[in-house]
Short mmCIF file of C-alpha atoms in Angstrom, two decimals:
data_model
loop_
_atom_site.label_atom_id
_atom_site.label_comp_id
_atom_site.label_asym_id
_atom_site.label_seq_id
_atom_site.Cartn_x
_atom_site.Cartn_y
_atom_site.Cartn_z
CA UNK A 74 -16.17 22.24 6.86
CA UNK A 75 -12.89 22.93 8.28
CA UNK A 76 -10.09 20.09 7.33
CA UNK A 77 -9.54 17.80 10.39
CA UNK A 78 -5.78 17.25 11.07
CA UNK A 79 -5.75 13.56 9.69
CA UNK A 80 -7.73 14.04 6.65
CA UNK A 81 -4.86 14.13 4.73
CA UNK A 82 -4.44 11.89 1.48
CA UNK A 83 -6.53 9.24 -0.72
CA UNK A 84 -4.65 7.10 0.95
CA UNK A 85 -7.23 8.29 4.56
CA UNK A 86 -9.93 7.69 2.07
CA UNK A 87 -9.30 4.32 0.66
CA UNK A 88 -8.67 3.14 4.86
CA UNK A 89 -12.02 4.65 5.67
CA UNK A 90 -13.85 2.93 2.73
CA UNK A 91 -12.13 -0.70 3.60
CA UNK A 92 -12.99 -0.13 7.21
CA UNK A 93 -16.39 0.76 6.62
CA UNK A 94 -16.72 -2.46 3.73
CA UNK A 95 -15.07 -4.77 6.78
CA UNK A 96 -17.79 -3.56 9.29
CA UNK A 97 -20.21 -4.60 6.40
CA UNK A 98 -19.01 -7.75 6.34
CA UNK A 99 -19.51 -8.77 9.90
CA UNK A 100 -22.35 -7.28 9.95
CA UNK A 101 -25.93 -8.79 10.62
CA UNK A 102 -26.54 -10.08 7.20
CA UNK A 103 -30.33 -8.86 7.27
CA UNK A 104 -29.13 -5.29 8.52
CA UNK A 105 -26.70 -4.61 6.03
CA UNK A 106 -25.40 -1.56 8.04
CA UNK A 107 -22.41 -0.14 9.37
CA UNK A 108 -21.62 2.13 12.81
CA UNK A 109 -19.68 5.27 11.69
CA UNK A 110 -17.79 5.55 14.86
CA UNK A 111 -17.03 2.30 14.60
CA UNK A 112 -15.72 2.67 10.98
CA UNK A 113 -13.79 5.28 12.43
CA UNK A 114 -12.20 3.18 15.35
CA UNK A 115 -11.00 0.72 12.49
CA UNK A 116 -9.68 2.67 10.27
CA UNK A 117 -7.99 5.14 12.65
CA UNK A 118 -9.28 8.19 12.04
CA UNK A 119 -11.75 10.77 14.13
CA UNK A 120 -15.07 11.49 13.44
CA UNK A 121 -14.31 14.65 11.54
CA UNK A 122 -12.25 13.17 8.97
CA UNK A 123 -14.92 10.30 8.02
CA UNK A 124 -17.37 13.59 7.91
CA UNK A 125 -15.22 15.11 5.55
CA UNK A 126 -14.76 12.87 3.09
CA UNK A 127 -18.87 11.36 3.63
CA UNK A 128 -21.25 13.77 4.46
CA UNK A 129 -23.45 11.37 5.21
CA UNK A 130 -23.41 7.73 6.09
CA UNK A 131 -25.16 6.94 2.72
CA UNK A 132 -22.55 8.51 1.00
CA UNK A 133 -19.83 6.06 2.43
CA UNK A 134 -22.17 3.28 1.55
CA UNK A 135 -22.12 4.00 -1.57
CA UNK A 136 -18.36 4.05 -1.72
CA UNK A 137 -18.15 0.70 -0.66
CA UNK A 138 -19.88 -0.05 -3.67
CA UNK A 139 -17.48 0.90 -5.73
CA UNK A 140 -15.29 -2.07 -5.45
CA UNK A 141 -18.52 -3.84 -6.99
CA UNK A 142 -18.64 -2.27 -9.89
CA UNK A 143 -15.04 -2.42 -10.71
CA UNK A 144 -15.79 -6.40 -10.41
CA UNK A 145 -19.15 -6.38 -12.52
CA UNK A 146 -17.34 -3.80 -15.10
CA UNK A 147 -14.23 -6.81 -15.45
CA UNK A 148 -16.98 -9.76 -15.89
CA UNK A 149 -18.91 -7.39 -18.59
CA UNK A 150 -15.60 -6.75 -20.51
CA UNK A 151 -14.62 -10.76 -20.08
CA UNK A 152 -18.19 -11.39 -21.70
CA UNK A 153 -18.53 -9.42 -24.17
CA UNK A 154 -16.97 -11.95 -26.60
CA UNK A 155 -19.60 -14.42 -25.99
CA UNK A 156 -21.93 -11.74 -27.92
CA UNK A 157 -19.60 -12.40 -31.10
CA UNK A 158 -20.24 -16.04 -31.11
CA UNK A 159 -21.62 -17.83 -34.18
CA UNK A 160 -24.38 -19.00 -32.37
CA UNK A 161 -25.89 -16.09 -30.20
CA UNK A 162 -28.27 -18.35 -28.18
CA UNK A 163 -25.44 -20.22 -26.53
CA UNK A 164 -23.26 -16.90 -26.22
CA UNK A 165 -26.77 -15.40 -24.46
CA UNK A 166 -27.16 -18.59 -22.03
CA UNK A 167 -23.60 -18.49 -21.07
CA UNK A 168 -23.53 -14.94 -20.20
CA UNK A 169 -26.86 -15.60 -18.25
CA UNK A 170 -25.05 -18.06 -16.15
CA UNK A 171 -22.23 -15.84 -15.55
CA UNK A 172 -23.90 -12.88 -14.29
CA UNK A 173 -26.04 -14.85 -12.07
CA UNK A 174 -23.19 -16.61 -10.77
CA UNK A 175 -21.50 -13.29 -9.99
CA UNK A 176 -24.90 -12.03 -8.38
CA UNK A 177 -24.61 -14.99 -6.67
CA UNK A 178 -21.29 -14.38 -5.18
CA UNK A 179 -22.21 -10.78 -4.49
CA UNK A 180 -25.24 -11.37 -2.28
CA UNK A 181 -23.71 -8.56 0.23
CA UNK A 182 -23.26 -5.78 -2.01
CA UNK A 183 -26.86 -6.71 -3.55
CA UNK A 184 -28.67 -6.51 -0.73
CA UNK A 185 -26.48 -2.78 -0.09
CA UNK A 186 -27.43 -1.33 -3.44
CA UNK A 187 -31.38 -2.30 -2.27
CA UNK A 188 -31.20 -0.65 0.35
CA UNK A 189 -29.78 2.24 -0.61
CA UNK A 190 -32.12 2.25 -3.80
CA UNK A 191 -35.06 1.63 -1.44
CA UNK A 192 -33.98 4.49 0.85
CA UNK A 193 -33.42 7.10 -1.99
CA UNK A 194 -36.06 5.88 -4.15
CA UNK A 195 -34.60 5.41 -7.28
CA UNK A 196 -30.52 4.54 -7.94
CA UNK A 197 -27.60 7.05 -6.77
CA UNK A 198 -27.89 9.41 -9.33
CA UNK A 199 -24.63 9.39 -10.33
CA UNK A 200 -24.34 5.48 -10.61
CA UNK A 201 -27.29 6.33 -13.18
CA UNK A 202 -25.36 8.42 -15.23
CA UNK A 203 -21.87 7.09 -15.44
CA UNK A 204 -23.21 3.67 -14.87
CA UNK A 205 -26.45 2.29 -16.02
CA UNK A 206 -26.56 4.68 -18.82
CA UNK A 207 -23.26 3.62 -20.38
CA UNK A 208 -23.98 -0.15 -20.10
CA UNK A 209 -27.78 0.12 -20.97
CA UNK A 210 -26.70 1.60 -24.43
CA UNK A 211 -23.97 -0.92 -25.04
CA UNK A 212 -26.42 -4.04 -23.94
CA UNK A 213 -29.29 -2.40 -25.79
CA UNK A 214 -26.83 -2.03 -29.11
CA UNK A 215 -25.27 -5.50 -28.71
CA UNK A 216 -29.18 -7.15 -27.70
CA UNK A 217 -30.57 -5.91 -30.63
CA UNK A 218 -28.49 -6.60 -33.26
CA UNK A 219 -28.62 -10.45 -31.80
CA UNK A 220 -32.26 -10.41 -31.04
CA UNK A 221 -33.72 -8.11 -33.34
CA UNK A 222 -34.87 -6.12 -30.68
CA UNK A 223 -35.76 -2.21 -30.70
CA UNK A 224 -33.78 -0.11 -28.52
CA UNK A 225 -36.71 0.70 -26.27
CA UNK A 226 -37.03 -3.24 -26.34
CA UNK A 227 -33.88 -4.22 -25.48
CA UNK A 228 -33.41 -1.60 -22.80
CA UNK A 229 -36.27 -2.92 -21.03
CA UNK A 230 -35.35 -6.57 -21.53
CA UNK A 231 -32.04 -6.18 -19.63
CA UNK A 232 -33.51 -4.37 -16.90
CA UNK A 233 -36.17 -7.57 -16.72
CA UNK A 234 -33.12 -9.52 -16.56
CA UNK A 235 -31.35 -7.54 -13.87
CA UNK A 236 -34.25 -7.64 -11.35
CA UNK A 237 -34.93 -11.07 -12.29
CA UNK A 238 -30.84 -12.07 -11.16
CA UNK A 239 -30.83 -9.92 -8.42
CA UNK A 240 -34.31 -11.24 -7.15
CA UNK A 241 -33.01 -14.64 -7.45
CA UNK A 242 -29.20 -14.60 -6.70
CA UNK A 243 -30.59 -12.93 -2.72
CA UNK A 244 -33.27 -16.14 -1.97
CA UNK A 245 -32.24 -17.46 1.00
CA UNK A 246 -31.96 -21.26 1.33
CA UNK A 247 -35.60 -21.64 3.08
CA UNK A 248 -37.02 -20.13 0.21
CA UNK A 249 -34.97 -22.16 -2.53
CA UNK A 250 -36.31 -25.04 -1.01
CA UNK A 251 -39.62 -23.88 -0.89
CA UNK A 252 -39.66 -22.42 -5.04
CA UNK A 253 -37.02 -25.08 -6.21
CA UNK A 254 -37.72 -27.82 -4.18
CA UNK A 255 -33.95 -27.81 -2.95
CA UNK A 256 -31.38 -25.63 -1.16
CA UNK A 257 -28.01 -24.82 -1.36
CA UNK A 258 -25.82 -25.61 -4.76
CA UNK A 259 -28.32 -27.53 -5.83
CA UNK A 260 -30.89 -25.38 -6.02
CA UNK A 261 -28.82 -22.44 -7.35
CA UNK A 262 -28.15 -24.36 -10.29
CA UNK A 263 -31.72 -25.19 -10.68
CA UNK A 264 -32.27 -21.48 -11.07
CA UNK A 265 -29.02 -20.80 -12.72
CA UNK A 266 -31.01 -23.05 -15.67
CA UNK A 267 -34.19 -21.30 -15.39
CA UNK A 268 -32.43 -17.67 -15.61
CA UNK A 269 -30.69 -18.59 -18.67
CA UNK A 270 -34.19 -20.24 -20.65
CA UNK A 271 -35.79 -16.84 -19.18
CA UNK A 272 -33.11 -14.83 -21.31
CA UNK A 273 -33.18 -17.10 -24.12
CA UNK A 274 -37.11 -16.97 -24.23
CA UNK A 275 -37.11 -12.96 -24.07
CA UNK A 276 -34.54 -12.52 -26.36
CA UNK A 277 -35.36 -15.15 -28.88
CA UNK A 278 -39.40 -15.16 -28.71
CA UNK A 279 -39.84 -17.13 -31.82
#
């Protein structure tokens, strides 16, 4: 593809990206979608240039996801003290909390990585490799020195974990109200509770 006139720095990138994650924003919160020509309007670019750097509108999606990942990469380096502590059950509850918590406040980009997971049928491959991979074998390592967990074990009882927090952290306020018996805060921290017993319970059985 021949290099449009204003496609001319990271800095056109990074303006493209924040455009597109603004659209996302005020965008229907059940559609979870952007317009590329309207990404380009907001940014200030043509067309051609958003082509260039995103071949394809899941491609820039996935770039807005980046920014999410920097964020969940901070909280796992803040946390992984708690796996140090004396007593591991109460270093394993409070890390529950957190991540829900942080699921919770990233309801958006959730509901973007399902989509795009549900529309490519499995996760970006390349988030796979330099993402889940990576932190898969340091949770698995960490997990079963604390639980006494196999590898195979321990992999599979932080991906329980993960769909369990995402599946939670994205019910609307109807259905809190409906599973919890209350909406809003309340009910968050009603589940916040339950999602750390659920990780206590898998990873200390006995």
């Amino acid at each position: 593809m021949v290099r449009p006139k204003d496609a001319c720095s990271e800095e056109t990138w990074n303006r493209i990206v924040a455009a597109a994650r603004q659209e996302l924003m005020e965008s229907d919160e059940c559609e979870v979608d952007v317009s590329v020509r309207q990404v380009a309007t907001r940014a200030g670019v043509s067309l051609g240039t958003i082509h260039y750097y995103f071949p394809t509108k899941e491609s820039l999606l996935e770039a807005c996801l980046d920014a999410y990942y920097a964020r969940f990469g901070a909280l796992v380096v803040e946390l992984a003290p708690l796996t140090t502590q004396p007593d591991a059950r109460f270093g394993i509850e409070q890390a529950a909390r957190r991540i829900y918590g942080f699921a919770v406040s990233e309801r958006h980009s959730l509901k973007l990585r399902a989509r795009l997971n549900a529309e490519l049928g499995q996760l970006e491959p390349q988030r796979a490799r330099h993402v889940r991979g990576p932190m898969l074998d340091a949770f698995a390592s960490l997990l079963g020195n604390m639980g006494g967990l196999g590898v195979t074990e321990a992999r599979l009882t932080i991906q329980t974990m993960t769909g369990l927090i995402m599946h939670l952290a994205l019910l609307a306020d109807a259905d809190l109200e409906q599973i919890a018996g209350v909406g809003g805060e309340a009910g968050r921290r009603i589940v916040e509770d339950h999602v750390a017993r659920v990780a206590l319970r898998l990873l200390f059985p006995s």
